[in-house]
Amino acid sequence: METALRYDRPAREWNEALPIGNGVLGAMVSGGVGLERWQLNEDSLWYGGPRERTNPDARSQLGELRRLIFAGKIAEAERLAMLAFAGVPEHPSHYVPLGDLILDFEPDARGDGVYGSARRGDAGTEGYLRKLDLAEALHSVVYRRDGVEYLRECFASAPDRAIVARVSADRPGAINFSLSFGRGRYAGSLSHPDARTLRMTGSGGGEGGVAFSAMARVLAVGGAVAALGETILVEGADEAVVVLAAATSYRPGDPDERCLAALGAAMSLGYGRLRERHVDDYRSLFGRMSLRLGPETAGDDEAGPPPATDARLAKLRSAGGERDEASLAQLYFDFGRYLLISSSRPGSLPANLQGLWNEDFLPPWGSKYTININAEMNYWPAEACGLGDCHLPLFDLTERMLPNGKRVAREMYGCGGFVAHHNTDLWGDCDPVDRWVPATLWPMGAAWLSLHIWQHFEYSGSLAFLNRYYPVMREAALFILDFLVPGPGGRLVTCPSVSPENTYVLHGGERGCVCYGAAMDNQIIRALFKACAAAERALDSDPGAKALGPGFLGERLAATAALLPEDRIGATGGLMEWAEDYEEAEPGHRHISQLFALYPDDAISLRGSPELARAARTTLDRRLERGGGHTGWSKAWIINLRARLGQGDEAWAELLGLLRDSTLPNLLDTHPPFQIDGNFGGASGILEMLLQCVGGEILVLPALPRALSEGEVRGARAKGGFELDFQWKIGRLTRLRVRSGLGGTCRLRVGGGAPIAFETRAGEACEPIAALG
């Protein structure tokens, strides 16, 4: 199987560079011939420190705001909301780049940009190949120039907390370059701790911003290494190894000392051992599962390696010509797993709106954690792909938000429990963000994030994990219990709220966003209450559990859930998004929030609620007929929704649309601009066509497209601690193996067939395909 991105020329811009990362430290590598740029990020380098931004007038104005909303005086309500409820100041911290590391292989040239546009560039270069190997997380560049073959290889090592590169050639003494740091107008202070090391120090900026240190050290074989000015010069070497470390004051310890320790430890190991440790560590995650879309191939492909990745995308976009859609989708899936491993590791911060990779000091949307879908979408593929470890940073951030969210709940709303709005940052900010009516006053962020805690338990079965994090879920539920109020119809509703980023039209033509009882709110609340009750039952059976708090919530949650508005079908036959059957101001809106219960939740399903599933399909069809799915992440969501509706061909068509219309040359997703959520949502959607967990059943091949008549999945995970390997040919399952990690009953269904149930023992495997016919 092809597991590499390939290019026959260097990157000409950031959107063509290739990402490497170890969760904390990342780089976009250009692969230049005359000049190599690593655009660097450290996950905790943000502008500004923690601060309390709660609007002091919110609590006193809450009653009036609710009165205006219930009275239908939406313009007045929205004016009051922005004045009395928006955060002060309105923005939390935002993510900023660390800077650039430049390897200049033409130190006498006069260029005019980091991509070397006025240099010799790749002129006179033969056999150029730039490659990102997803199986081993290795970036390489090879080319010939002036009769010499040059090879550069680099990787971001998690075990050794560094980015490591080796520059070599097949002629002794051919390696010459200068190494320097750059940070544009935000330049830090540069110095040399020793003749082989360059240090850059500075700050993320803003009040309370973190301090940082970045250091690069060079070890050459042959030739000479010298410090000169703000550079390190390498002359006449046979090969050179570059190690880069970075740290900030966000984490314990002096950043300088941590960098020096990392450099010293890495250099003592040597390049070969560093590479081996990195590959072993990465493979322990990436190798947990595999996907093959299409027929098996034996040995080397006689036709040679696949064409360049950007050329493959161009073919897909062309009206004619042979297209390798299945193999490109397989590569996209593996790239999604690679990105998650590279941007989210235990001990790191979670993947943000750009994952780990951002070159802008004022990035789009602050490159924060947008928690009204985007941050959650980043983790949709984590559990099913066996990457539950990579999910952990999201739980750590949610736990870090808890004290802030309890304060905001009390000061803004007079409620107990834990609330968060539609964005957060590395400090766990929970106040409303921005002054943008369609999004600012959405109080469901903590509730949605808490569902990820429950999902991880459903896959892992770890009571120790649940014991630690259940208090977060409980506090999110307690806020909802206090926040709900009787609405005009007598049902308990959220108020104030919005249906994320969408706008409705009142019957008189007035437009509005602030509302009560939006469908997504009700769906998230029901899912959270159900999860909390199940968590209490699980922990009650554990003698070591200490997380239940003073008394059980289960009965109170069930009674409250019964008073929530039900999902309703509107005049168009689709699911209603708001408490009233309003017309939409933008019928093709990118958010499809009323379908949360279909995916990522499963409260709406083909078998469990067929009438609501038909309404969900109508909603989706109407959105797409009116221009929906025009952003990368929205297309990715639609793939998952189509898969849940059993529409394999339609899901496949949306996946091809994601690749064709919303994918950059380096396979990163574009909103536009670049956002990483579509990569993760797209990877999730590919697997959802092949494997789902819905209604307590494992569904194998539930939405198989005709384009994927043959394939294989190994090591996919399912709820209940199950691991599955299966193959299919001509659209029919030919092999199925189920391994049980926890024991218990496995309930399984293939395609549209009848379900089977069988008992399993922890640590054992079985092949139930005979029972399935």
Coordinates of N, CA, C and O in Angstrom, one line a residue, residues 46-160:
W46 N 1.5 31.0 22.9 CA 0.3 31.8 22.6 C 0.6 33.3 23.0 O 1.4 33.6 23.8
Y47 N -0.2 34.1 22.4 CA -0.2 35.5 22.7 C -1.1 35.8 24.0 O -2.3 35.5 23.9
G48 N -0.5 36.3 25.0 CA -1.3 36.7 26.2 C -1.4 35.6 27.2 O -1.3 34.4 26.9
G49 N -1.7 36.0 28.4 CA -1.8 35.0 29.5 C -3.2 34.8 29.9 O -4.2 35.3 29.3
P50 N -3.5 34.1 31.0 CA -4.8 33.8 31.5 C -5.5 35.1 32.1 O -4.8 36.0 32.7
R51 N -6.8 35.3 31.8 CA -7.5 36.4 32.4 C -9.0 36.1 32.6 O -9.5 35.2 31.8
E52 N -9.6 36.8 33.5 CA -11.0 36.6 33.7 C -11.7 37.7 32.9 O -11.5 38.9 33.1
R53 N -12.6 37.3 32.0 CA -13.2 38.2 31.1 C -14.7 38.3 31.2 O -15.4 38.9 30.4
T54 N -15.2 37.8 32.3 CA -16.7 37.7 32.5 C -17.3 39.1 32.6 O -16.8 40.0 33.3
N55 N -18.3 39.4 31.8 CA -19.0 40.7 31.8 C -19.7 40.9 33.1 O -20.5 40.0 33.5
P56 N -19.4 41.9 33.8 CA -20.0 42.1 35.2 C -21.5 42.3 35.2 O -22.1 42.2 36.2
D57 N -22.0 42.7 34.0 CA -23.5 43.0 34.0 C -24.3 41.8 33.6 O -25.6 41.9 33.6
A58 N -23.7 40.6 33.2 CA -24.4 39.5 32.7 C -25.5 39.0 33.6 O -26.7 38.9 33.3
R59 N -25.1 38.7 34.9 CA -26.1 38.1 35.8 C -27.3 39.0 36.1 O -28.4 38.5 36.1
S60 N -27.0 40.2 36.2 CA -28.1 41.1 36.5 C -29.1 41.3 35.3 O -30.3 41.7 35.5
Q61 N -28.6 41.1 34.1 CA -29.4 41.3 32.9 C -30.0 40.0 32.4 O -30.7 40.0 31.4
L62 N -29.7 38.8 33.0 CA -30.1 37.6 32.5 C -31.7 37.5 32.4 O -32.2 37.0 31.4
G63 N -32.4 37.9 33.4 CA -33.8 37.8 33.4 C -34.4 38.7 32.3 O -35.3 38.2 31.6
E64 N -33.9 39.9 32.1 CA -34.4 40.7 31.0 C -34.1 40.1 29.7 O -34.9 40.2 28.8
L65 N -32.9 39.6 29.5 CA -32.6 38.9 28.2 C -33.6 37.8 27.9 O -34.1 37.7 26.8
R66 N -33.8 37.0 28.9 CA -34.8 35.9 28.7 C -36.2 36.4 28.4 O -36.9 35.9 27.5
R67 N -36.6 37.5 29.0 CA -37.9 38.0 28.8 C -38.0 38.5 27.3 O -39.0 38.2 26.7
L68 N -37.0 39.2 26.8 CA -37.0 39.7 25.5 C -37.0 38.5 24.5 O -37.8 38.6 23.5
I69 N -36.3 37.5 24.7 CA -36.3 36.4 23.8 C -37.6 35.7 23.8 O -38.2 35.4 22.7
F70 N -38.2 35.4 24.9 CA -39.5 34.7 25.0 C -40.6 35.6 24.3 O -41.6 35.1 23.8
A71 N -40.4 36.9 24.4 CA -41.4 37.8 23.8 C -41.2 38.0 22.3 O -42.0 38.7 21.7
G72 N -40.2 37.4 21.8 CA -39.9 37.6 20.3 C -39.3 38.9 20.0 O -39.3 39.2 18.8
K73 N -38.8 39.6 20.9 CA -38.1 40.9 20.7 C -36.6 40.7 20.4 O -35.8 41.0 21.3
I74 N -36.3 40.1 19.3 CA -35.0 39.5 19.1 C -34.0 40.6 18.8 O -32.8 40.5 19.3
A75 N -34.3 41.7 18.1 CA -33.3 42.7 17.9 C -32.9 43.4 19.2 O -31.7 43.6 19.5
E76 N -33.9 43.6 20.1 CA -33.5 44.1 21.4 C -32.7 43.1 22.2 O -31.8 43.5 22.9
A77 N -33.1 41.9 22.1 CA -32.4 40.8 22.9 C -30.9 40.7 22.4 O -30.0 40.6 23.3
E78 N -30.7 40.8 21.1 CA -29.3 40.7 20.6 C -28.5 41.9 21.0 O -27.3 41.7 21.3
R79 N -29.1 43.0 21.0 CA -28.3 44.2 21.4 C -27.9 44.1 22.9 O -26.8 44.4 23.2
L80 N -28.9 43.7 23.7 CA -28.5 43.5 25.1 C -27.5 42.4 25.3 O -26.6 42.6 26.1
A81 N -27.6 41.3 24.6 CA -26.6 40.2 24.7 C -25.2 40.7 24.4 O -24.3 40.3 25.1
M82 N -25.0 41.5 23.3 CA -23.7 41.9 23.0 C -23.1 42.9 24.0 O -21.9 43.0 24.2
L83 N -24.0 43.7 24.6 CA -23.6 44.7 25.6 C -23.3 44.1 26.9 O -22.3 44.4 27.6
A84 N -24.1 43.2 27.4 CA -24.1 42.7 28.8 C -23.5 41.3 28.9 O -23.2 40.9 30.1
F85 N -23.4 40.6 27.8 CA -22.9 39.2 28.0 C -21.6 38.9 27.3 O -20.9 37.9 27.6
A86 N -21.2 39.6 26.3 CA -20.0 39.4 25.6 C -18.8 39.6 26.6 O -18.9 40.4 27.5
G87 N -17.8 38.9 26.4 CA -16.6 39.0 27.3 C -16.0 40.3 27.2 O -16.0 41.1 26.2
V88 N -15.3 40.7 28.3 CA -14.6 42.0 28.4 C -13.2 41.7 28.9 O -13.0 41.4 30.1
P89 N -12.2 41.8 28.1 CA -12.3 42.0 26.6 C -12.9 40.8 25.9 O -13.0 39.8 26.5
E90 N -13.2 41.0 24.6 CA -13.9 40.0 23.9 C -13.1 38.8 23.5 O -13.7 37.7 23.2
H91 N -11.8 39.0 23.4 CA -10.9 37.9 22.9 C -10.0 37.3 23.9 O -9.4 38.0 24.7
P92 N -9.9 36.0 24.0 CA -8.9 35.3 24.8 C -7.6 35.3 24.1 O -7.3 36.0 23.1
S93 N -6.7 34.4 24.5 CA -5.3 34.3 23.9 C -5.5 33.7 22.5 O -6.4 33.0 22.2
H94 N -4.4 33.9 21.7 CA -4.4 33.2 20.4 C -3.0 32.6 20.2 O -2.0 33.0 20.8
Y95 N -3.0 31.6 19.3 CA -1.8 30.8 19.0 C -0.8 31.6 18.1 O -1.3 32.2 17.1
V96 N 0.5 31.6 18.3 CA 1.4 32.3 17.5 C 2.6 31.3 17.1 O 2.8 30.4 17.8
P97 N 3.2 31.6 16.0 CA 4.4 30.7 15.5 C 5.6 31.0 16.4 O 5.8 32.0 17.0
L98 N 6.4 30.0 16.4 CA 7.7 30.1 17.1 C 8.7 30.8 16.2 O 9.6 31.6 16.7
G99 N 8.6 30.6 14.9 CA 9.6 31.3 14.0 C 10.0 30.3 12.9 O 9.3 29.3 12.6
D100 N 11.1 30.6 12.3 CA 11.6 29.8 11.2 C 13.1 29.4 11.5 O 13.8 30.1 12.1
L101 N 13.4 28.2 11.1 CA 14.8 27.7 11.0 C 15.1 27.6 9.6 O 14.4 26.9 8.8
I102 N 16.2 28.3 9.2 CA 16.6 28.4 7.8 C 18.0 27.6 7.6 O 18.9 28.0 8.3
L103 N 18.0 26.7 6.7 CA 19.2 26.1 6.2 C 19.5 26.6 4.8 O 18.8 26.3 3.9
D104 N 20.5 27.4 4.7 CA 20.9 28.1 3.4 C 22.0 27.4 2.8 O 23.2 27.5 3.3
F105 N 21.7 26.7 1.7 CA 22.8 26.0 1.0 C 23.4 26.8 -0.1 O 24.3 26.3 -0.8
E106 N 23.0 28.1 -0.2 CA 23.7 29.0 -1.2 C 24.0 30.3 -0.4 O 23.4 31.3 -0.6
P107 N 24.9 30.2 0.6 CA 25.1 31.3 1.5 C 25.6 32.6 0.8 O 25.5 33.7 1.4
D108 N 26.1 32.5 -0.4 CA 26.6 33.7 -1.1 C 25.5 34.3 -2.0 O 25.7 35.3 -2.6
A109 N 24.3 33.6 -2.1 CA 23.2 34.1 -3.0 C 22.5 35.3 -2.3 O 22.6 35.5 -1.1
R110 N 21.8 36.0 -3.1 CA 21.0 37.1 -2.6 C 19.6 36.8 -3.0 O 19.1 37.1 -4.1
G111 N 18.8 36.2 -2.0 CA 17.4 35.9 -2.3 C 16.5 37.0 -1.8 O 16.9 37.9 -1.1
D112 N 15.2 36.8 -2.1 CA 14.2 37.8 -1.6 C 13.0 37.1 -1.0 O 11.9 37.5 -1.2
G113 N 13.3 36.0 -0.3 CA 12.2 35.3 0.4 C 12.6 34.0 0.9 O 13.6 33.4 0.4
V114 N 11.8 33.5 1.9 CA 12.2 32.2 2.5 C 12.1 31.0 1.6 O 12.6 30.0 1.8
Y115 N 11.4 31.2 0.5 CA 11.3 30.1 -0.5 C 12.3 30.3 -1.6 O 12.2 29.5 -2.6
G116 N 13.2 31.2 -1.5 CA 14.3 31.3 -2.4 C 13.9 31.7 -3.8 O 14.5 31.2 -4.8
S117 N 13.0 32.5 -4.0 CA 12.5 32.8 -5.4 C 13.5 33.5 -6.3 O 13.4 33.4 -7.5
A118 N 14.5 34.2 -5.7 CA 15.5 34.9 -6.5 C 16.8 34.2 -6.5 O 17.8 34.8 -6.9
R119 N 16.8 33.0 -6.0 CA 18.0 32.2 -6.0 C 18.2 31.3 -7.2 O 17.3 31.2 -8.0
R120 N 19.2 30.5 -7.1 CA 19.4 29.5 -8.1 C 18.3 28.5 -8.1 O 17.8 27.9 -9.1
G121 N 17.8 28.3 -6.8 CA 16.6 27.5 -6.6 C 16.9 26.0 -7.0 O 18.0 25.5 -6.7
D122 N 16.0 25.4 -7.8 CA 16.2 24.1 -8.2 C 16.8 24.0 -9.6 O 16.8 22.9 -10.2
A123 N 17.3 25.1 -10.2 CA 17.9 25.1 -11.5 C 19.1 24.1 -11.5 O 19.9 24.1 -10.6
G124 N 19.2 23.3 -12.5 CA 20.3 22.4 -12.6 C 20.2 21.2 -11.7 O 21.1 20.4 -11.6
T125 N 19.0 21.0 -11.2 CA 18.7 19.9 -10.3 C 18.1 18.7 -11.1 O 17.2 18.9 -11.9
E126 N 18.5 17.5 -10.8 CA 18.0 16.3 -11.4 C 17.4 15.4 -10.3 O 17.9 15.3 -9.2
G127 N 16.4 14.6 -10.7 CA 15.9 13.5 -9.8 C 15.4 14.0 -8.5 O 15.4 13.3 -7.5
Y128 N 14.8 15.2 -8.5 CA 14.3 15.7 -7.3 C 13.1 14.9 -6.8 O 12.1 14.6 -7.5
L129 N 13.1 14.5 -5.5 CA 11.9 13.9 -4.9 C 11.8 14.4 -3.4 O 12.7 14.3 -2.6
R130 N 10.6 14.9 -3.1 CA 10.3 15.3 -1.8 C 9.2 14.4 -1.3 O 8.2 14.2 -2.0
K131 N 9.4 13.8 -0.1 CA 8.5 12.7 0.3 C 8.2 12.8 1.8 O 9.1 13.1 2.6
L132 N 7.0 12.5 2.2 CA 6.6 12.4 3.6 C 6.1 10.9 3.7 O 5.0 10.6 3.3
D133 N 6.8 10.1 4.4 CA 6.5 8.7 4.6 C 5.6 8.6 5.8 O 6.0 8.8 7.0
L134 N 4.3 8.3 5.6 CA 3.4 8.2 6.7 C 3.5 7.0 7.6 O 3.1 7.0 8.7
A135 N 4.2 5.9 7.1 CA 4.3 4.7 7.8 C 5.4 4.9 8.9 O 5.4 4.2 9.9
E136 N 6.4 5.8 8.7 CA 7.4 6.0 9.6 C 7.6 7.4 10.1 O 8.5 7.8 10.9
A137 N 6.7 8.3 9.6 CA 6.8 9.8 9.9 C 8.2 10.4 9.7 O 8.8 11.0 10.5
L138 N 8.7 10.1 8.4 CA 9.9 10.7 8.0 C 9.8 11.5 6.8 O 9.1 11.1 5.8
H139 N 10.3 12.7 6.8 CA 10.3 13.6 5.7 C 11.7 13.5 5.0 O 12.7 13.6 5.7
S140 N 11.7 13.4 3.7 CA 13.0 13.3 3.0 C 13.0 14.1 1.7 O 11.9 14.3 1.1
V141 N 14.2 14.6 1.3 CA 14.4 15.3 0.1 C 15.7 14.7 -0.6 O 16.7 14.6 0.1
V142 N 15.6 14.3 -1.8 CA 16.8 13.8 -2.5 C 16.8 14.4 -3.9 O 15.8 14.6 -4.5
Y143 N 18.0 14.8 -4.4 CA 18.2 15.3 -5.7 C 19.7 15.3 -6.1 O 20.6 15.0 -5.2
R144 N 20.0 15.5 -7.3 CA 21.3 15.5 -7.8 C 21.6 16.9 -8.4 O 20.8 17.5 -9.1
R145 N 22.8 17.4 -8.1 CA 23.2 18.7 -8.6 C 24.7 18.7 -8.7 O 25.4 18.3 -7.8
D146 N 25.2 19.2 -9.9 CA 26.6 19.3 -10.2 C 27.3 17.9 -9.9 O 28.4 17.9 -9.4
G147 N 26.6 16.8 -10.3 CA 27.2 15.5 -10.2 C 27.2 14.9 -8.8 O 27.8 13.9 -8.5
V148 N 26.5 15.6 -7.8 CA 26.5 15.1 -6.4 C 25.0 14.8 -6.1 O 24.1 15.6 -6.4
E149 N 24.8 13.7 -5.4 CA 23.5 13.4 -4.9 C 23.4 13.8 -3.4 O 24.2 13.4 -2.6
Y150 N 22.4 14.6 -3.2 CA 22.2 15.1 -1.8 C 20.9 14.4 -1.2 O 19.9 14.2 -1.9
L151 N 21.0 14.1 0.1 CA 19.9 13.6 0.8 C 19.7 14.3 2.1 O 20.6 14.5 2.9
R152 N 18.4 14.7 2.3 CA 18.1 15.3 3.6 C 16.9 14.5 4.2 O 16.0 14.2 3.5
E153 N 17.0 14.2 5.5 CA 15.9 13.5 6.1 C 15.7 14.2 7.5 O 16.6 14.6 8.2
C154 N 14.4 14.3 7.8 CA 14.1 15.0 9.1 C 12.8 14.3 9.7 O 12.0 13.8 9.0
F155 N 12.7 14.5 11.0 CA 11.5 14.0 11.7 C 11.4 14.7 13.0 O 12.4 15.3 13.5
A156 N 10.2 14.7 13.6 CA 9.9 15.3 14.9 C 9.7 14.1 15.9 O 8.8 13.4 15.8
S157 N 10.7 14.0 16.8 CA 10.7 12.8 17.7 C 10.0 13.2 19.0 O 10.3 14.1 19.7
A158 N 9.0 12.3 19.4 CA 8.3 12.5 20.6 C 9.2 11.9 21.8 O 9.3 12.6 22.8
P159 N 9.8 10.8 21.7 CA 10.6 10.3 22.8 C 11.8 11.2 23.2 O 12.2 11.3 24.3
D160 N 12.3 11.9 22.2 CA 13.5 12.7 22.4 C 13.2 14.2 22.4 O 14.1 15.0 22.4

